[in-house]
């Protein structure tokens, strides 16, 4: 006699990167889940990837197809994928076609076959691929519901986690879709000429999960899921060094003096200015200064390849090569072509959580905007990243471009700015006395005193210099500076 | 060996336990509440009763009580299956208890322990 039933929270890891995070650890043992999506959505790959992961943990798997498609075809399609291991097929992975049994004996015969095969193969994971065939064979919707119910009871008694794969018929949710313990919907969505793959855990009995649509890719290693950054649980860590405890200098004397030593550690800083105003060079200087002190810096670049960046830096007398070689400075390049916001998020989180990065330079905001399928999302995404950086005492700098190089219009590209930028450094080019001059000013530095002046930013062969206050200009912020009129002139 | 009587108001449970026990070679019969179970027992004496705790019309403990009052049913071993806390049923005069949810192995172990191997094995 057992006093306690089987552990209700025993998890079956999916082996799909990111999916276990979405499912808070994986499927629950003995429960029945439905994977729903149109053909090509990735159901079969997801199911097989989970199977081979389960096999590698030392368990048996039963894969039952209900369609007339041959196993030879199924297996030859899986062969190029790295998780697939042909030597396990017929051993711990049993592929069975139930098409004939279903056709000749109906749903009762199918249920009996599943029950007997699970026991005979000692399988703790069952995949039933092609529910649509069972739907077609069912004499009534009631009979199909009864079949699914009985399958749930038997697989639960056998402790066999079950994945039912279905196209869902494209008619929304039906009764049988809601009967199961969990429902995962896979979809492909077009966005202009782009195609996005997304997954939503519509239902997951007995456990919390991450809500909403999460992006995924199908790679030669199978599915990779990128949980929505904003949906990830906050890991409430007490940072070893409290945020803001120390100052992080740029290594540019005039600027560091303006900021009374630099920006607070663990804070987020927006470098805001038109193209060519020096944002990227400021960010790279910031990383180089940290790297010289042994703080790992990462340049997360959308527009400049590492080679181009090094050439640019050399142009202002900044030698990045030794810092790159020593590993204190890393540049990663993400051309803003078809990025997926949450994939970028996963990479950024890995830098912050795992790689030990102390200074992170994200160049720039527009690259995130282009990767986002929804306009309003980037601020929330950035807020989650800022929060993560603050918790880990990672100092974040990111750039955003002003819509216009000149002109009186001053509009921030993002809503809810105070949420995502504790400090703002504003850069601008102005026309003054027939000269194009750059200036920098600190618009905001949270919890800290700072120099409020507009100071000239000089970019030359020997580096960046923040110099004198531009005393003779007025209305600098508009980009159309004026020189004060004096009496008698 | 008389059949194992499976009593549960959930048809899925009844049918599944019936099928699994039949796979092992045990004869079975089923009922969906306690009253129906007593009717079945009047027709054929089971070797073992597997009964759910909560059922309509007559629940597990009521059925057990009725069996204890009937001299011809008094000796039939009863296994109560329930998801209710053990304190609800631990005091009852049962042969064994199976807390729900349970897996096949403990179910078979209990059956084997009480009535032995299936006939012909």
Coordinates of C-alpha atoms in Angstrom, one line a residue:
Chain A
X1 CA 0.0 0.0 0.0
X2 CA 1.3 3.4 -0.8
X3 CA 0.5 6.3 1.5
X4 CA 1.3 8.9 -1.1
X5 CA 0.5 8.9 -4.8
X6 CA 3.0 9.7 -7.4
X7 CA 4.6 13.1 -7.1
X8 CA 2.3 15.5 -8.8
X9 CA 5.2 17.8 -9.8
X10 CA 7.6 15.3 -11.3
X11 CA 8.8 17.0 -14.5
X12 CA 9.8 15.7 -17.9
X13 CA 12.3 18.0 -19.4
X14 CA 11.6 18.8 -23.0
X15 CA 15.3 19.2 -24.0
X16 CA 14.1 22.2 -26.1
X17 CA 16.2 25.2 -25.1
X18 CA 14.0 27.8 -23.6
X19 CA 10.8 25.6 -23.5
X20 CA 11.5 24.2 -20.1
X21 CA 11.8 27.9 -18.9
X22 CA 8.4 28.6 -20.4
X23 CA 7.0 25.5 -18.8
X24 CA 8.7 26.1 -15.4
X25 CA 10.7 22.9 -15.8
X26 CA 9.0 20.8 -18.4
X27 CA 5.9 18.6 -18.8
X28 CA 4.3 17.0 -15.7
X29 CA 4.8 13.3 -15.6
X30 CA 1.8 11.2 -16.6
X31 CA -0.1 14.1 -18.0
X32 CA -1.5 14.6 -21.5
X33 CA -0.5 17.6 -23.6
X34 CA -1.7 18.7 -27.0
X35 CA 0.6 20.4 -29.5
X36 CA -1.5 22.2 -32.0
X37 CA -0.4 23.9 -35.1
X38 CA -0.8 23.9 -38.9
X39 CA 1.4 21.7 -41.0
X40 CA 5.0 23.0 -41.0
X41 CA 4.6 24.7 -37.6
X42 CA 7.2 22.4 -36.0
X43 CA 5.1 20.0 -33.9
X44 CA 6.8 16.8 -35.2
X45 CA 10.3 18.2 -34.6
X46 CA 9.4 19.5 -31.1
X47 CA 7.9 16.1 -30.2
X48 CA 10.9 14.1 -31.6
X49 CA 13.3 16.4 -29.9
X50 CA 11.6 15.8 -26.6
X51 CA 11.6 12.0 -27.3
X52 CA 15.4 11.8 -28.0
X53 CA 16.1 14.0 -24.9
X54 CA 13.9 11.6 -22.9
X55 CA 15.8 8.6 -24.3
X56 CA 19.2 10.2 -23.4
X57 CA 17.9 10.4 -19.8
X58 CA 17.6 6.6 -20.0
X59 CA 13.8 6.2 -20.6
X60 CA 11.7 4.5 -23.2
X61 CA 9.6 6.3 -25.8
X62 CA 6.7 5.2 -27.9
X63 CA 5.9 7.2 -31.1
X64 CA 2.6 6.3 -32.7
X65 CA 1.6 7.8 -36.1
X66 CA -2.0 7.7 -37.2
X67 CA -1.4 9.0 -40.7
X68 CA -0.6 7.0 -43.8
X69 CA 2.8 8.6 -43.9
X70 CA 5.6 6.1 -43.7
X71 CA 8.0 5.9 -40.9
X72 CA 10.8 5.8 -43.4
X73 CA 9.8 9.3 -44.5
X74 CA 9.4 10.6 -40.9
X75 CA 12.8 9.2 -39.9
X76 CA 14.6 10.4 -43.1
X77 CA 13.2 13.9 -42.4
X78 CA 14.6 13.7 -38.8
X79 CA 18.1 12.4 -39.8
X80 CA 19.7 15.8 -40.5
X81 CA 18.7 17.1 -37.1
X82 CA 21.5 16.8 -34.5
X83 CA 19.3 15.4 -31.7
X84 CA 18.3 12.4 -33.8
X85 CA 20.1 9.2 -33.0
X86 CA 19.3 6.4 -35.5
X87 CA 20.9 3.8 -33.3
X88 CA 18.1 4.3 -30.7
X89 CA 15.3 3.6 -33.2
X90 CA 13.8 0.2 -32.6
X91 CA 15.6 0.1 -29.2
X92 CA 14.5 2.8 -26.7
X93 CA 12.5 4.6 -29.4
X94 CA 9.7 2.6 -30.9
X95 CA 7.9 4.0 -33.9
X96 CA 4.6 2.3 -34.5
X97 CA 2.0 3.0 -37.2
X98 CA -1.5 2.6 -35.8
X99 CA -3.2 3.5 -39.1
X100 CA -4.4 0.0 -39.9
X101 CA -5.5 -0.8 -36.3
X102 CA -7.5 2.5 -36.3
X103 CA -9.0 1.8 -39.7
X104 CA -10.1 -1.7 -38.8
X105 CA -10.9 -1.6 -35.1
X106 CA -11.7 2.0 -34.5
X107 CA -10.8 4.1 -31.4
X108 CA -11.3 1.2 -28.9
X109 CA -8.7 -0.9 -30.8
X110 CA -6.4 2.1 -30.9
X111 CA -6.7 2.6 -27.2
X112 CA -6.0 -1.1 -26.5
X113 CA -2.9 -0.9 -28.8
X114 CA -1.6 2.1 -27.0
X115 CA -2.2 0.6 -23.6
X116 CA -0.4 -2.6 -24.5
X117 CA 2.5 -1.0 -26.4
X118 CA 3.2 1.4 -23.6
X119 CA 3.5 -1.4 -21.2
X120 CA 5.4 -3.7 -23.5
X121 CA 8.0 -1.0 -24.4
X122 CA 8.1 0.3 -20.8
X123 CA 7.6 3.8 -22.3
X124 CA 7.3 6.8 -20.1
X125 CA 6.7 9.2 -23.1
X126 CA 4.0 8.6 -25.7
X127 CA 3.6 10.7 -28.9
X128 CA 0.4 10.3 -30.8
X129 CA 1.1 12.0 -34.1
X130 CA -1.9 12.9 -36.3
X131 CA -5.0 13.1 -34.2
X132 CA -6.9 14.3 -37.2
X133 CA -7.0 10.7 -38.5
X134 CA -8.7 9.6 -35.2
X135 CA -11.1 12.5 -35.6
X136 CA -12.1 11.3 -39.0
X137 CA -12.5 7.8 -37.8
X138 CA -14.6 8.7 -34.7
X139 CA -18.2 7.8 -35.2
X140 CA -19.2 11.0 -33.2
X141 CA -17.5 13.9 -31.5
X142 CA -18.6 12.3 -28.2
X143 CA -16.6 9.1 -29.1
X144 CA -13.5 11.2 -29.8
X145 CA -13.8 12.9 -26.4
X146 CA -14.3 9.6 -24.7
X147 CA -11.2 8.2 -26.4
X148 CA -9.1 11.2 -25.3
X149 CA -10.4 10.9 -21.8
X150 CA -9.7 7.2 -21.5
X151 CA -6.3 7.7 -23.0
X152 CA -5.6 10.4 -20.3
X153 CA -6.6 8.0 -17.6
X154 CA -4.6 5.1 -18.8
X155 CA -1.4 7.0 -19.6
X156 CA -1.7 8.7 -16.1
X157 CA -2.0 5.2 -14.5
X158 CA 1.0 4.1 -16.5
X159 CA 2.9 7.2 -15.6
X160 CA 3.4 7.9 -19.3
X161 CA 3.5 11.5 -20.3
X162 CA 1.6 12.0 -23.6
X163 CA 1.9 14.4 -26.4
X164 CA -0.9 14.5 -28.9
X165 CA -0.1 16.3 -32.1
X166 CA -2.9 17.9 -34.1
X167 CA -3.5 20.5 -36.7
X168 CA -6.5 21.6 -34.7
X169 CA -8.6 21.7 -37.8
X170 CA -8.1 25.5 -38.0
X171 CA -11.5 26.1 -36.5
X172 CA -10.4 27.4 -33.1
X173 CA -10.6 25.5 -29.8
X174 CA -12.7 22.4 -29.7
X175 CA -13.9 20.4 -26.7
X176 CA -11.1 17.8 -27.0
X177 CA -8.5 20.6 -27.1
X178 CA -9.6 21.8 -23.7
X179 CA -9.9 18.3 -22.1
X180 CA -6.1 17.7 -22.0
X181 CA -3.8 18.9 -19.2
X182 CA -2.0 21.3 -21.4
X183 CA -2.3 22.9 -24.8
X184 CA 0.6 24.4 -26.7
X185 CA -0.2 26.3 -29.8
X186 CA 2.6 26.7 -32.5
X187 CA 2.0 29.3 -35.2
X188 CA 3.8 31.0 -38.1
X189 CA 3.0 34.6 -38.6
X190 CA 4.0 36.8 -41.5
X191 CA 5.2 40.4 -40.9
X192 CA 5.7 42.0 -44.2
X193 CA 8.0 39.7 -46.0
X194 CA 9.3 38.2 -42.7
X195 CA 8.0 35.0 -41.2
X196 CA 7.9 34.6 -37.4
X197 CA 7.5 31.4 -35.5
X198 CA 5.8 31.7 -32.2
X199 CA 4.5 29.4 -29.4
X200 CA 1.9 30.0 -26.8
X201 CA 1.1 27.8 -23.8
X202 CA -2.6 28.2 -23.8
X203 CA -3.2 26.0 -20.8
X204 CA -1.0 24.1 -18.3
X205 CA -2.8 22.3 -15.5
X206 CA -1.1 22.0 -12.1
X207 CA 1.6 24.5 -12.7
X208 CA 2.3 28.1 -13.6
X209 CA 4.0 28.9 -16.9
X210 CA 5.2 31.9 -18.8
X211 CA 2.3 33.6 -20.5
X212 CA 2.1 35.0 -24.1
X213 CA 3.6 34.3 -27.4
X214 CA 7.3 33.3 -27.3
X215 CA 9.4 33.3 -30.5
X216 CA 11.2 30.2 -31.6
X217 CA 13.5 29.1 -34.4
X218 CA 13.9 25.8 -36.1
X219 CA 17.6 25.1 -36.4
X220 CA 19.7 22.1 -37.4
X221 CA 19.6 21.3 -33.6
X222 CA 15.8 21.4 -33.5
X223 CA 13.7 24.0 -31.9
X224 CA 15.1 26.9 -29.8
X225 CA 12.5 28.9 -27.9
X226 CA 13.2 32.4 -26.8
X227 CA 11.0 33.2 -23.8
X228 CA 9.6 36.7 -23.8
X229 CA 12.1 38.7 -21.8
X230 CA 9.4 40.7 -19.9
X231 CA 7.7 37.4 -18.9
X232 CA 10.8 35.9 -17.3
X233 CA 10.6 35.7 -13.6
X234 CA 12.7 38.2 -11.7
X235 CA 15.5 36.5 -9.9
X236 CA 15.6 38.6 -6.8
X237 CA 19.2 38.5 -6.0
X238 CA 20.9 40.8 -3.6
X239 CA 23.8 42.1 -5.7
X240 CA 27.2 41.5 -4.2
X241 CA 28.0 45.1 -4.7
X242 CA 25.0 47.3 -4.3
X243 CA 24.1 49.1 -7.5
X244 CA 25.3 52.7 -7.7
X245 CA 28.0 52.1 -5.1
X246 CA 30.8 53.0 -7.4
X247 CA 31.3 55.3 -10.3
X248 CA 32.1 54.0 -13.8
X249 CA 34.2 56.4 -15.7
X250 CA 34.3 56.9 -19.5
X251 CA 38.0 57.6 -19.5
X252 CA 37.3 61.0 -21.0
X253 CA 38.6 63.5 -18.5
X254 CA 36.1 66.4 -19.2
X255 CA 33.1 64.1 -19.3
X256 CA 34.1 62.2 -16.1
X257 CA 34.5 65.6 -14.4
X258 CA 31.0 66.6 -15.6
X259 CA 29.6 63.4 -14.1
X260 CA 31.5 63.7 -10.9
X261 CA 33.6 60.6 -11.6
X262 CA 31.3 58.7 -14.0
X263 CA 27.9 57.1 -14.1
X264 CA 26.7 55.1 -11.1
X265 CA 27.4 51.3 -11.5
X266 CA 24.4 49.2 -12.3
X267 CA 22.6 52.2 -13.8
X268 CA 21.2 52.6 -17.3
X269 CA 22.3 55.5 -19.5
X270 CA 20.8 56.7 -22.8
X271 CA 23.2 58.3 -25.2
X272 CA 20.8 60.4 -27.3
X273 CA 21.8 62.2 -30.4
X274 CA 21.8 62.4 -34.2
X275 CA 24.0 60.2 -36.5
X276 CA 27.6 61.2 -36.3
X277 CA 27.4 63.0 -33.0
X278 CA 29.8 60.5 -31.3
X279 CA 27.5 58.1 -29.5
X280 CA 29.2 54.9 -30.6
X281 CA 32.7 56.3 -29.8
X282 CA 31.5 57.4 -26.4
X283 CA 30.2 53.9 -25.7
X284 CA 33.3 52.2 -26.9
X285 CA 35.5 54.5 -24.8
X286 CA 33.3 53.5 -21.8
X287 CA 33.9 49.9 -22.5
X288 CA 37.7 50.4 -23.1
X289 CA 38.0 52.3 -19.9
X290 CA 36.4 49.4 -18.0
X291 CA 38.4 46.8 -19.8
X292 CA 41.6 48.5 -18.8
X293 CA 40.5 48.1 -15.2
X294 CA 39.8 44.4 -15.8
X295 CA 36.0 44.9 -16.1
X296 CA 34.6 42.7 -18.9
X297 CA 32.9 44.9 -21.4
X298 CA 30.6 43.8 -24.2
X299 CA 29.7 45.9 -27.3
X300 CA 26.3 44.6 -28.6
X301 CA 26.4 46.2 -32.1
X302 CA 23.7 46.4 -34.7
X303 CA 25.5 48.6 -37.2
X304 CA 29.2 48.2 -37.0
X305 CA 31.0 44.9 -37.5
X306 CA 33.9 44.2 -35.1
X307 CA 36.4 45.1 -37.9
X308 CA 34.7 48.4 -38.8
X309 CA 34.5 49.2 -35.1
X310 CA 38.3 48.7 -34.7
X311 CA 39.1 50.9 -37.7
X312 CA 36.8 53.6 -36.3
X313 CA 38.4 53.4 -32.9
X314 CA 41.9 53.6 -34.4
X315 CA 40.8 56.8 -36.1
X316 CA 40.4 58.5 -32.8
X317 CA 43.6 56.9 -31.3
X318 CA 41.8 54.2 -29.4
X319 CA 43.5 50.8 -29.7
X320 CA 40.9 48.1 -29.1
X321 CA 43.0 45.2 -30.3
X322 CA 44.9 44.4 -27.1
X323 CA 41.7 44.6 -25.1
X324 CA 39.9 42.3 -27.5
X325 CA 42.9 39.9 -27.5
X326 CA 43.0 39.8 -23.7
X327 CA 39.3 39.0 -23.7
X328 CA 38.3 42.0 -21.6
X329 CA 36.4 43.5 -24.5
X330 CA 34.0 41.5 -26.7
X331 CA 32.1 42.8 -29.7
X332 CA 29.1 40.9 -31.0
X333 CA 27.5 41.9 -34.2
X334 CA 23.8 41.5 -35.0
X335 CA 23.1 43.0 -38.4
X336 CA 19.6 44.5 -38.1
X337 CA 18.1 42.3 -40.9
X338 CA 15.8 39.6 -39.5
X339 CA 16.5 39.7 -35.8
X340 CA 14.0 38.2 -33.4
X341 CA 13.6 40.5 -30.3
X342 CA 13.6 37.7 -27.8
X343 CA 16.5 35.9 -29.4
X344 CA 18.5 39.2 -28.8
X345 CA 17.0 39.2 -25.3
X346 CA 18.3 35.7 -24.6
X347 CA 21.7 36.7 -25.8
X348 CA 21.7 39.9 -23.7
X349 CA 20.5 38.0 -20.6
X350 CA 23.2 35.4 -21.1
X351 CA 25.8 38.2 -21.1
X352 CA 24.4 39.7 -17.9
X353 CA 23.6 36.5 -16.1
X354 CA 26.3 34.1 -17.2
X355 CA 29.2 35.7 -18.9
X356 CA 30.2 38.1 -16.1
X357 CA 29.9 41.2 -18.2
X358 CA 30.3 44.4 -16.1
X359 CA 29.8 47.0 -18.7
X360 CA 27.3 46.5 -21.5
X361 CA 27.0 48.8 -24.5
X362 CA 23.9 48.3 -26.6
X363 CA 24.2 50.2 -29.9
X364 CA 21.3 51.0 -30.5
X365 CA 17.7 51.2 -29.7
X366 CA 16.7 51.2 -33.3
X367 CA 18.1 47.7 -33.8
X368 CA 15.7 46.5 -31.1
X369 CA 12.8 48.4 -32.6
X370 CA 13.5 46.7 -36.0
X371 CA 13.6 43.3 -34.4
X372 CA 10.3 43.8 -32.6
X373 CA 7.1 42.7 -34.2
X374 CA 5.1 45.0 -32.0
X375 CA 5.8 48.7 -31.8
X376 CA 5.1 49.3 -28.1
X377 CA 7.1 46.3 -26.9
X378 CA 10.6 47.6 -27.0
X379 CA 10.2 49.8 -23.9
X380 CA 8.9 46.9 -21.9
X381 CA 11.7 44.7 -23.2
X382 CA 14.3 47.4 -22.3
X383 CA 12.7 47.9 -18.9
X384 CA 13.2 44.1 -18.2
X385 CA 16.8 44.4 -19.4
X386 CA 17.5 47.5 -17.3
X387 CA 16.1 45.8 -14.3
X388 CA 18.2 42.7 -14.8
X389 CA 21.3 44.9 -15.2
X390 CA 20.5 46.8 -12.0
X391 CA 20.1 43.6 -10.1
X392 CA 23.4 42.3 -11.2
X393 CA 25.2 45.7 -10.9
X394 CA 25.9 45.6 -14.7
X395 CA 26.3 49.1 -16.1
X396 CA 24.2 49.5 -19.2
X397 CA 24.7 52.2 -21.9
X398 CA 22.5 52.3 -25.0
X399 CA 22.2 54.7 -27.9
X400 CA 19.2 56.2 -29.6
X401 CA 19.1 58.5 -32.6
X402 CA 17.2 61.7 -32.7
X403 CA 14.9 61.8 -35.6
X404 CA 16.6 64.9 -37.1
X405 CA 20.1 66.1 -37.1
X406 CA 19.1 69.8 -36.9
X407 CA 15.9 71.6 -36.2
X408 CA 13.8 72.6 -33.2
X409 CA 11.9 69.4 -32.9
X410 CA 13.0 67.3 -29.9
X411 CA 11.2 64.1 -29.5
X412 CA 12.3 61.0 -27.6
X413 CA 11.9 57.8 -29.6
X414 CA 10.6 55.9 -26.7
X415 CA 7.6 56.2 -24.3
X416 CA 8.1 55.8 -20.6
X417 CA 11.7 57.0 -20.8
X418 CA 12.2 57.4 -17.1
X419 CA 11.6 53.7 -16.7
X420 CA 14.5 52.7 -19.0
X421 CA 17.0 55.6 -18.7
X422 CA 18.3 56.6 -15.3
X423 CA 20.8 58.8 -16.9
X424 CA 20.6 60.7 -20.2
X425 CA 23.5 62.2 -22.0
X426 CA 22.4 64.4 -24.9
X427 CA 24.6 65.0 -27.9
X428 CA 24.0 67.4 -30.6
X429 CA 25.6 69.1 -33.6
X430 CA 25.0 72.9 -33.9
X431 CA 25.8 75.5 -36.4
X432 CA 27.5 78.4 -34.6
X433 CA 29.5 81.2 -36.3
X434 CA 29.6 79.2 -39.5
X435 CA 31.0 76.2 -37.8
X436 CA 29.6 72.8 -37.0
X437 CA 30.2 72.2 -33.4
X438 CA 29.3 69.2 -31.3
X439 CA 28.2 69.5 -27.7
X440 CA 27.3 67.1 -24.9
X441 CA 25.2 67.7 -21.9
X442 CA 23.9 65.6 -19.0
X443 CA 20.1 65.9 -19.1
X444 CA 19.6 63.7 -16.1
X445 CA 21.8 61.6 -13.7
X446 CA 19.7 59.9 -11.1
X447 CA 20.5 60.3 -7.5
X448 CA 23.6 62.2 -8.2
X449 CA 24.9 65.7 -8.6
X450 CA 26.4 66.6 -12.0
X451 CA 27.5 69.5 -14.1
X452 CA 24.5 70.9 -16.1
X453 CA 26.5 72.8 -18.7
X454 CA 26.6 72.3 -22.4
X455 CA 30.2 71.4 -23.1
X456 CA 31.9 71.1 -26.4
X457 CA 32.7 67.5 -27.6
X458 CA 35.7 67.4 -29.8
X459 CA 36.4 64.2 -31.8
X460 CA 40.0 64.2 -33.1
X461 CA 42.8 61.8 -34.0
X462 CA 43.9 61.7 -30.4
X463 CA 40.6 60.9 -29.0
X464 CA 37.5 62.4 -27.6
X465 CA 37.7 65.5 -25.6
X466 CA 35.0 67.2 -23.6
X467 CA 36.0 70.8 -23.3
X468 CA 34.7 74.2 -22.4
X469 CA 31.2 75.3 -21.9
X470 CA 29.8 76.8 -25.1
X471 CA 29.3 80.2 -23.5
X472 CA 28.5 82.1 -26.6
X473 CA 25.6 80.0 -27.8
X474 CA 21.9 80.1 -27.0
X475 CA 19.1 77.7 -27.9
X476 CA 21.7 75.0 -28.4
X477 CA 19.1 72.3 -27.8
X478 CA 17.2 73.4 -30.9
X479 CA 20.3 72.8 -33.1
X480 CA 19.9 76.4 -34.3
X481 CA 22.2 78.2 -32.0
X482 CA 22.1 82.0 -31.7
X483 CA 24.8 84.3 -30.6
X484 CA 23.7 86.9 -28.0
X485 CA 23.0 90.3 -29.5
X486 CA 25.0 93.0 -27.7
X487 CA 24.1 96.7 -27.5
X488 CA 25.8 98.7 -30.1
X489 CA 26.3 95.9 -32.5
Chain B
X1 CA -11.3 -17.0 -8.5
X2 CA -14.3 -14.6 -8.6
X3 CA -14.0 -11.4 -10.6
X4 CA -12.6 -8.2 -9.3
X5 CA -15.4 -5.7 -8.9
X6 CA -14.3 -2.1 -9.9
X7 CA -16.6 0.6 -8.5
X8 CA -16.1 4.2 -9.5
X9 CA -18.3 6.9 -10.9
X10 CA -15.7 7.9 -13.4
X11 CA -16.3 5.8 -16.4
X12 CA -12.7 6.4 -17.7
X13 CA -11.3 5.0 -14.4
X14 CA -13.6 2.0 -14.4
X15 CA -12.9 1.1 -18.0
X16 CA -9.1 1.7 -17.7
X17 CA -8.7 -0.3 -14.5
X18 CA -10.9 -3.1 -16.0
X19 CA -8.8 -3.2 -19.2
X20 CA -5.5 -3.1 -17.3
X21 CA -6.5 -5.9 -14.9
X22 CA -7.9 -8.0 -17.9
X23 CA -4.5 -7.5 -19.6
X24 CA -3.0 -9.2 -16.6
X25 CA -5.5 -12.0 -16.8
X26 CA -7.9 -11.2 -13.9
X27 CA -11.6 -11.6 -14.5
X28 CA -13.5 -8.3 -13.8
X29 CA -16.9 -6.7 -13.5
X30 CA -17.8 -3.1 -13.0
X31 CA -20.2 -0.8 -11.3
X32 CA -20.6 3.0 -11.2
X33 CA -21.8 3.6 -7.6
X34 CA -22.1 1.6 -4.4
X35 CA -25.8 0.6 -4.9
X36 CA -25.0 -0.8 -8.3
X37 CA -22.0 -2.6 -6.8
X38 CA -24.2 -4.3 -4.2
X39 CA -26.5 -5.4 -7.0
X40 CA -23.6 -6.9 -8.9
X41 CA -22.3 -8.7 -5.8
X42 CA -25.7 -10.2 -5.2
X43 CA -25.4 -11.9 -8.7
X44 CA -21.8 -12.9 -8.5
X45 CA -19.5 -13.0 -5.5
X46 CA -16.3 -11.0 -6.3
X47 CA -12.9 -12.0 -5.0
X48 CA -12.0 -8.3 -4.4
X49 CA -13.7 -5.0 -4.6
X50 CA -11.8 -1.9 -5.7
X51 CA -14.0 1.0 -4.7
X52 CA -13.8 4.8 -5.0
X53 CA -14.6 6.9 -1.9
X54 CA -16.8 9.6 -3.3
X55 CA -19.7 8.4 -5.5
X56 CA -23.3 9.4 -6.0
X57 CA -26.2 7.4 -4.6
X58 CA -24.0 5.3 -2.3
X59 CA -20.4 6.2 -1.6
X60 CA -17.5 3.9 -0.7
X61 CA -17.9 4.0 3.1
X62 CA -21.7 3.5 2.9
X63 CA -21.2 0.5 0.6
X64 CA -18.6 -0.9 3.0
X65 CA -21.0 -0.5 5.8
X66 CA -23.7 -2.3 3.9
X67 CA -21.3 -5.1 3.1
X68 CA -20.2 -5.5 6.7
X69 CA -23.9 -5.9 7.7
X70 CA -24.5 -8.6 5.1
X71 CA -23.1 -11.9 6.3
X72 CA -22.5 -13.2 2.7
X73 CA -20.5 -10.1 1.7
X74 CA -18.7 -9.4 5.1
X75 CA -15.6 -11.3 4.2
X76 CA -15.0 -9.9 0.7
X77 CA -11.8 -7.7 0.8
X78 CA -12.3 -4.1 -0.2
X79 CA -9.6 -1.6 -1.4
X80 CA -10.7 2.0 -1.1
X81 CA -9.3 4.4 -3.7
X82 CA -9.4 8.1 -3.0
X83 CA -7.8 11.4 -3.4
X84 CA -9.2 12.5 0.0
X85 CA -6.6 12.8 2.8
X86 CA -5.8 9.5 4.5
X87 CA -7.4 10.8 7.7
X88 CA -10.8 10.4 6.0
X89 CA -10.6 6.7 5.4
X90 CA -7.7 5.3 7.5
X91 CA -10.1 4.1 10.2
X92 CA -12.3 2.1 7.8
X93 CA -12.3 -1.7 7.9
X94 CA -10.6 -2.1 4.5
X95 CA -8.0 -4.5 3.2
X96 CA -6.0 -1.7 1.8
X97 CA -6.1 1.9 0.6
X98 CA -4.9 3.4 -2.7
X99 CA -4.4 7.2 -2.6
X100 CA -5.3 8.8 -5.9
X101 CA -3.7 9.4 -8.2
X102 CA -1.9 6.1 -8.3
X103 CA 0.1 4.3 -10.9
X104 CA -0.4 0.8 -12.3
X105 CA 2.4 -0.8 -10.3
X106 CA 1.0 -0.2 -6.8
X107 CA -2.5 -1.2 -8.0
X108 CA -1.2 -4.5 -9.2
X109 CA 0.9 -5.0 -6.1
X110 CA -2.2 -4.5 -3.9
X111 CA -4.4 -6.8 -6.0
X112 CA -1.6 -9.5 -6.0
X113 CA -1.1 -9.2 -2.3
X114 CA -4.7 -9.7 -1.5
X115 CA -5.9 -12.3 -4.0
X116 CA -2.7 -13.6 -5.5
X117 CA -1.7 -14.2 -9.1
X118 CA -4.4 -14.2 -11.8
X119 CA -5.8 -17.6 -12.7
X120 CA -3.7 -19.6 -15.1
X121 CA -0.5 -17.8 -14.3

